[in-house]
CSV table of C-alpha atoms and ligand atoms in Angstrom, one decimal:
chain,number,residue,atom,x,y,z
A,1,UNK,CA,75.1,-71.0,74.9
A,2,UNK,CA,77.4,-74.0,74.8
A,3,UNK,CA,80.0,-74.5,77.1
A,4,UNK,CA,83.6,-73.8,75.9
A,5,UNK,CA,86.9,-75.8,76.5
A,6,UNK,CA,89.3,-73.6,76.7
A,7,UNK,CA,92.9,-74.2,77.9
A,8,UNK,CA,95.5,-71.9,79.6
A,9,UNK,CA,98.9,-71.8,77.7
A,10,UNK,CA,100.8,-71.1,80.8
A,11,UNK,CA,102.9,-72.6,83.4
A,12,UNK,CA,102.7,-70.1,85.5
A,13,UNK,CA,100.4,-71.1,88.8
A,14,UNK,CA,100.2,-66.7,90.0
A,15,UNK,CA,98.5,-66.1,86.2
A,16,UNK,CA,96.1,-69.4,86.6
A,17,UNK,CA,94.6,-68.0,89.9
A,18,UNK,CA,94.5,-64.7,88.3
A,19,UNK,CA,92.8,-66.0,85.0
A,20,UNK,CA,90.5,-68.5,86.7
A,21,UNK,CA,89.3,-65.7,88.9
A,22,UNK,CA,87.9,-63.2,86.2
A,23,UNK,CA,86.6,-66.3,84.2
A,24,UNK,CA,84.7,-68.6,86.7
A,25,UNK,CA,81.2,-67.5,86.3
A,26,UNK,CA,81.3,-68.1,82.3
A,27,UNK,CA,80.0,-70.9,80.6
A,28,UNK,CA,84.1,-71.9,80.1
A,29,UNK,CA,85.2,-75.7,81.3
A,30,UNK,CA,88.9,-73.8,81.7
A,31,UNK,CA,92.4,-76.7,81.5
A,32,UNK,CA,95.3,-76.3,82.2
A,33,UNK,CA,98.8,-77.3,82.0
A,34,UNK,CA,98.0,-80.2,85.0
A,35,UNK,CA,95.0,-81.6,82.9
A,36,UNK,CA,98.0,-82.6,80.4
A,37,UNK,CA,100.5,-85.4,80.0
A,38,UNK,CA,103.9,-83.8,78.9
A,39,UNK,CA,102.5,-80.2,78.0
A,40,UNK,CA,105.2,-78.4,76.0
A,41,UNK,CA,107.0,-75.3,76.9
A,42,UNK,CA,106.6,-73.2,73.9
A,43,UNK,CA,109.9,-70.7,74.0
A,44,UNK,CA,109.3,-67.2,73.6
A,45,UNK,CA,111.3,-65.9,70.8
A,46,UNK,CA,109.5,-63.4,70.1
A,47,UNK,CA,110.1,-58.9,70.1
A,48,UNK,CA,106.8,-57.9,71.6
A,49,UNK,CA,104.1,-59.4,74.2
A,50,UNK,CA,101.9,-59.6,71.5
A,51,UNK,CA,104.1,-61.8,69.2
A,52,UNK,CA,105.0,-63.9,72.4
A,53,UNK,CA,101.6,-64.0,72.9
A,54,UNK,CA,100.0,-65.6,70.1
A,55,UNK,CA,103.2,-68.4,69.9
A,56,UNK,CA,102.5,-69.6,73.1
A,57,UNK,CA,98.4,-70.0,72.3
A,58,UNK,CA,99.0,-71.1,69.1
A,59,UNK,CA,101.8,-74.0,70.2
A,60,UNK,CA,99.8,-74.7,72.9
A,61,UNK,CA,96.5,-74.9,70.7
A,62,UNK,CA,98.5,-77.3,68.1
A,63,UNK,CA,99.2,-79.7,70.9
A,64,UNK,CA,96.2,-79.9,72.6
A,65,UNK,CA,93.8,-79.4,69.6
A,66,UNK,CA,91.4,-76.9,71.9
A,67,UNK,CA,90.5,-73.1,71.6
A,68,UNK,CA,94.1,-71.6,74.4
A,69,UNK,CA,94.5,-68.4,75.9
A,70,UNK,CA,97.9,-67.0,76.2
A,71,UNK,CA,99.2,-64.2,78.9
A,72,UNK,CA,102.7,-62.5,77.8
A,73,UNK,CA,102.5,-59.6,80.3
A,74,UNK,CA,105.5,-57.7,81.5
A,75,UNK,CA,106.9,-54.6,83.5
A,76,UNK,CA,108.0,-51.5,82.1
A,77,UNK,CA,109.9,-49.2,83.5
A,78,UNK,CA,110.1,-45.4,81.8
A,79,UNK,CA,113.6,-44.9,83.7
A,80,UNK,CA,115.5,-47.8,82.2
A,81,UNK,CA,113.9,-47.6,78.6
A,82,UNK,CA,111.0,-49.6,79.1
A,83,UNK,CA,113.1,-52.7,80.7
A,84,UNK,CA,112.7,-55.4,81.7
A,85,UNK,CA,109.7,-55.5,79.5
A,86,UNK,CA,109.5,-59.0,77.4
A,87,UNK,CA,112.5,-59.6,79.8
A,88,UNK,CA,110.5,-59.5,82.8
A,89,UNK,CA,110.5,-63.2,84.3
A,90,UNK,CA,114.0,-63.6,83.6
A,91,UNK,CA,115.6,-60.0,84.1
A,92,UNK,CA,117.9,-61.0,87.4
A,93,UNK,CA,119.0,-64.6,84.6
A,94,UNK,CA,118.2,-67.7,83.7
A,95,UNK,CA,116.6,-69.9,86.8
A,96,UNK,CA,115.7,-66.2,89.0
A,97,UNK,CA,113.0,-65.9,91.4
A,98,UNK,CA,110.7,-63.1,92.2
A,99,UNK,CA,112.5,-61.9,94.6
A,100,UNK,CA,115.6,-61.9,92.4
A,101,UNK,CA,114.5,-59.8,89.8
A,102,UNK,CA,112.9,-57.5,92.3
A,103,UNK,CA,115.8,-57.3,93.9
A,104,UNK,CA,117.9,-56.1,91.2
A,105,UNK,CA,115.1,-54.0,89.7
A,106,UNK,CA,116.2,-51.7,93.4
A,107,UNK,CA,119.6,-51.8,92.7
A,108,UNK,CA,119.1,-50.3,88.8
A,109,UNK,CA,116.7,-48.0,90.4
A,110,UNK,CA,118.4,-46.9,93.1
A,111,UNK,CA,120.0,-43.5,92.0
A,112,UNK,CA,116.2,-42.6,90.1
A,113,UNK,CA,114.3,-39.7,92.1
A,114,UNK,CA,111.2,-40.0,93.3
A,115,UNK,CA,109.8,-37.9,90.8
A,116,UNK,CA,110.9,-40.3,87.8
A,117,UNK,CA,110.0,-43.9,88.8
A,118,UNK,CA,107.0,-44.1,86.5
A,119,UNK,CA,106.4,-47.7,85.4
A,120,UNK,CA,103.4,-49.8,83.4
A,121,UNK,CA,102.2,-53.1,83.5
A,122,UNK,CA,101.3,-54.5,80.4
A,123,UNK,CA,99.0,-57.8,79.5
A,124,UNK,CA,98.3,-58.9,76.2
A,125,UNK,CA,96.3,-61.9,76.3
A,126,UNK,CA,96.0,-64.5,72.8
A,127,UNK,CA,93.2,-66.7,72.3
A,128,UNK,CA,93.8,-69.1,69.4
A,129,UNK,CA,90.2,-70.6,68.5
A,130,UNK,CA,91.7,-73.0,65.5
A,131,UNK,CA,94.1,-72.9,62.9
A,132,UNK,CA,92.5,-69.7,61.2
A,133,UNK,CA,91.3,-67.5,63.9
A,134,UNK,CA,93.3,-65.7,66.5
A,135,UNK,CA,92.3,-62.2,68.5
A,136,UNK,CA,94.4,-60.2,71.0
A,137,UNK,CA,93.5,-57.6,73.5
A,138,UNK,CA,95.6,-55.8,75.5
A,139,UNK,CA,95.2,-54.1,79.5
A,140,UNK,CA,97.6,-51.3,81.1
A,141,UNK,CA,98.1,-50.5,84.6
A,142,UNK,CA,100.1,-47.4,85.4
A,143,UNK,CA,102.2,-47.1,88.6
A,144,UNK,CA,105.5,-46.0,89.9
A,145,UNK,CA,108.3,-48.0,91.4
A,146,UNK,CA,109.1,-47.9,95.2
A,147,UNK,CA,112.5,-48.4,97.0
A,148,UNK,CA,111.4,-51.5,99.3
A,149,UNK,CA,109.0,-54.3,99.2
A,150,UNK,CA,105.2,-53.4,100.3
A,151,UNK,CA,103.1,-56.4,101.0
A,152,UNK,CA,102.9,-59.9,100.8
A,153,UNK,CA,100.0,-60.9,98.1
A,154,UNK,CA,100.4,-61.3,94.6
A,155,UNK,CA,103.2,-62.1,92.6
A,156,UNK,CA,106.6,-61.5,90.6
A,157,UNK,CA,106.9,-57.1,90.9
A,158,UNK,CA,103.4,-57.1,92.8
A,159,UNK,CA,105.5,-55.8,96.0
A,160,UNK,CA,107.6,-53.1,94.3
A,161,UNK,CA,104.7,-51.7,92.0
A,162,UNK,CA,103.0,-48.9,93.6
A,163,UNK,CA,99.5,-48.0,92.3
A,164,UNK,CA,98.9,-44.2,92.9
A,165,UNK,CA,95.1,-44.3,93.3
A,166,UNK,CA,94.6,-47.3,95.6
A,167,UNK,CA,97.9,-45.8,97.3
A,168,UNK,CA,98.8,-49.2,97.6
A,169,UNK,CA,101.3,-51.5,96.1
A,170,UNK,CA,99.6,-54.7,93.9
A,171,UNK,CA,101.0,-57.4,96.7
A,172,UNK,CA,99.2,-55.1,99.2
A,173,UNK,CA,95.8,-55.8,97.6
A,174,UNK,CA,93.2,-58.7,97.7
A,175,UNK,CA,93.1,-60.9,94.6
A,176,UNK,CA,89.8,-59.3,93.8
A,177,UNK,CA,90.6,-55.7,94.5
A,178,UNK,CA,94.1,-56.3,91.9
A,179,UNK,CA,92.1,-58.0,89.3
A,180,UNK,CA,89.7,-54.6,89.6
A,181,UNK,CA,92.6,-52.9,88.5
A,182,UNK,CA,95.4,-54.8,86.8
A,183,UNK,CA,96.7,-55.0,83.3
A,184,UNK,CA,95.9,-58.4,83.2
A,185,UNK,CA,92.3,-57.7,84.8
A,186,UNK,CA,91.7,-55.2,82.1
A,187,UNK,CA,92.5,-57.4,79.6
A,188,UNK,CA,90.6,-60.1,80.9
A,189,UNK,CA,87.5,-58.3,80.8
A,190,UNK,CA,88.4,-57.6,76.9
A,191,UNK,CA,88.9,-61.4,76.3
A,192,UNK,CA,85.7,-62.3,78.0
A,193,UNK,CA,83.4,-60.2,75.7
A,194,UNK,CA,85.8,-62.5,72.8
A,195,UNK,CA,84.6,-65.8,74.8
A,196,UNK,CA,80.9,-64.1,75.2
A,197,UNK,CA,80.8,-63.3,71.1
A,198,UNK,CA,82.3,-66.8,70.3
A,199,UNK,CA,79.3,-68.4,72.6
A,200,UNK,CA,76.8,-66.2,71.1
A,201,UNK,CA,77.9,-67.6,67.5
A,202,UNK,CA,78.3,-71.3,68.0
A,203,UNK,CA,74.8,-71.4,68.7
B,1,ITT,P1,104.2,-68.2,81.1
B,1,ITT,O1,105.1,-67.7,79.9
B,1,ITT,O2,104.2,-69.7,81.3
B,1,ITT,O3,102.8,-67.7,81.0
B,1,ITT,P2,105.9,-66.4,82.7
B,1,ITT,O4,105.9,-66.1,84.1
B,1,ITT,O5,107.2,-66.8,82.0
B,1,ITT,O6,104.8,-67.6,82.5
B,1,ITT,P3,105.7,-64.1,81.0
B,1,ITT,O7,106.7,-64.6,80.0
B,1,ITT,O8,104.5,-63.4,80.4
B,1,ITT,O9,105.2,-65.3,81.9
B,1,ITT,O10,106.4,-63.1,82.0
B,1,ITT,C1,105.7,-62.3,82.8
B,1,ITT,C2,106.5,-61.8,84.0
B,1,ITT,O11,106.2,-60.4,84.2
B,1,ITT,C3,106.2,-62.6,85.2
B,1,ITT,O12,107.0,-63.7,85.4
B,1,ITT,C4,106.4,-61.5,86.3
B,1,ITT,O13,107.8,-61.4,86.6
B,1,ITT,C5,105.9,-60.2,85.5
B,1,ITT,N1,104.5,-60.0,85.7
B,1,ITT,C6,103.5,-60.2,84.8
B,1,ITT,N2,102.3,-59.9,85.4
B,1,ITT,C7,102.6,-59.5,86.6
B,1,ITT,C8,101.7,-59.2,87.7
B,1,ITT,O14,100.4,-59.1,87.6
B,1,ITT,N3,102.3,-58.9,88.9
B,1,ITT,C9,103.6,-58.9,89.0
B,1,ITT,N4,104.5,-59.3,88.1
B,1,ITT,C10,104.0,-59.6,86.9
């Protein structure tokens, strides 16, 4: 097998740790957004995590001229019609934190039984291997929403998203143990049998 350059289209430093994590024992040489001079911000203008997907590995693959993975991932939530969905990093506005958007994801949910706080992750990951060849796969993580924060670890809804068969929340588990489990982690392993075939062919 030959190793791989392969560059994460994302600015966000919670997916890198993530990604890196399920990819490191690969034959992958994996770059990122600090390995480049002025790497662009590709907007997501997209409907779906799939469209939004596929831009931001396929701007990011223009620029840098390399084979790019793309994570569009977001929460949703069956009470509030599947919000905030594509919304997800900016539901509380422009400029919000974590803890902003978790915080107002309470407030919509506050009224909601206990009984009716259902909610899904959702990963789609991109990777754009040149101009003519892009595949998708997709990971789900079902869970419910609580009323308060639970844990510290992980990121963005991590401490708000309870998962019924670990009875924990996501920020109450080890990197490891969520990556087991996770939307992303599922469709991490799909994207690493993509990176496995792609080895296997350049050969
Ligand atoms: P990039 O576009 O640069 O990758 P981003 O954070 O803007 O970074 P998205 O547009 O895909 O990424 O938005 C994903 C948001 O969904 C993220 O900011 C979190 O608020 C939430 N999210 C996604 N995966 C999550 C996870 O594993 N745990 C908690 N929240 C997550």
């Amino acid at each position: 097998m030959c190793i791989l350059q392969l560059v994460l289209a994302t600015q966000n430093k919670d997916k890198i740790r993530e990604i890196k994590n399920l990819l490191q024992d690969l034959p992958v040489t994996i770059l990122t957004c600090d390995d480049f001079l002025d790497f662009p911000d590709i907007e997501e203008t997209g409907e779906t995590l799939e469209e939004n997907a596929v831009l931001k590995a396929g701007g990011i693959a223009k620029f840098t001229g390399l084979a790019t993975l793309a994570d569009d991932s977001g929460l949703e939530v069956e009470a509030l019609g599947g919000a905030p969905g594509v919304f997800s990093s900016r539901y509380a506005g422009p400029g919000c934190t974590y803890a902003d958007n978790n915080r107002k994801l309470l407030r919509e949910m506050k009224d909601i039984p206990e009984g009716k706080r259902a909610a899904r992750f959702r990963a789609v990951i991109a990777i754009v291997w040149d101009a003519d060849k892009v595949e998708t796969v997709e990971g789900r993580a079902e869970g419910k929403i609580i009323t308060e924060n639970r844990g510290v670890d992980g990121f963005g809804y991590d401490p708000v998203f309870f998962y019924p068969p670990a009875g924990k929340t996501f920020a109450e588990m080890t990197l490891d143990e969520k990556n087991s489990v996770s939307h992303r982690g599922k469709a991490l392993l799909a994207a690493r049998e993509l990176i496995i075939k792609h080895l296997s062919q350049k050969v």
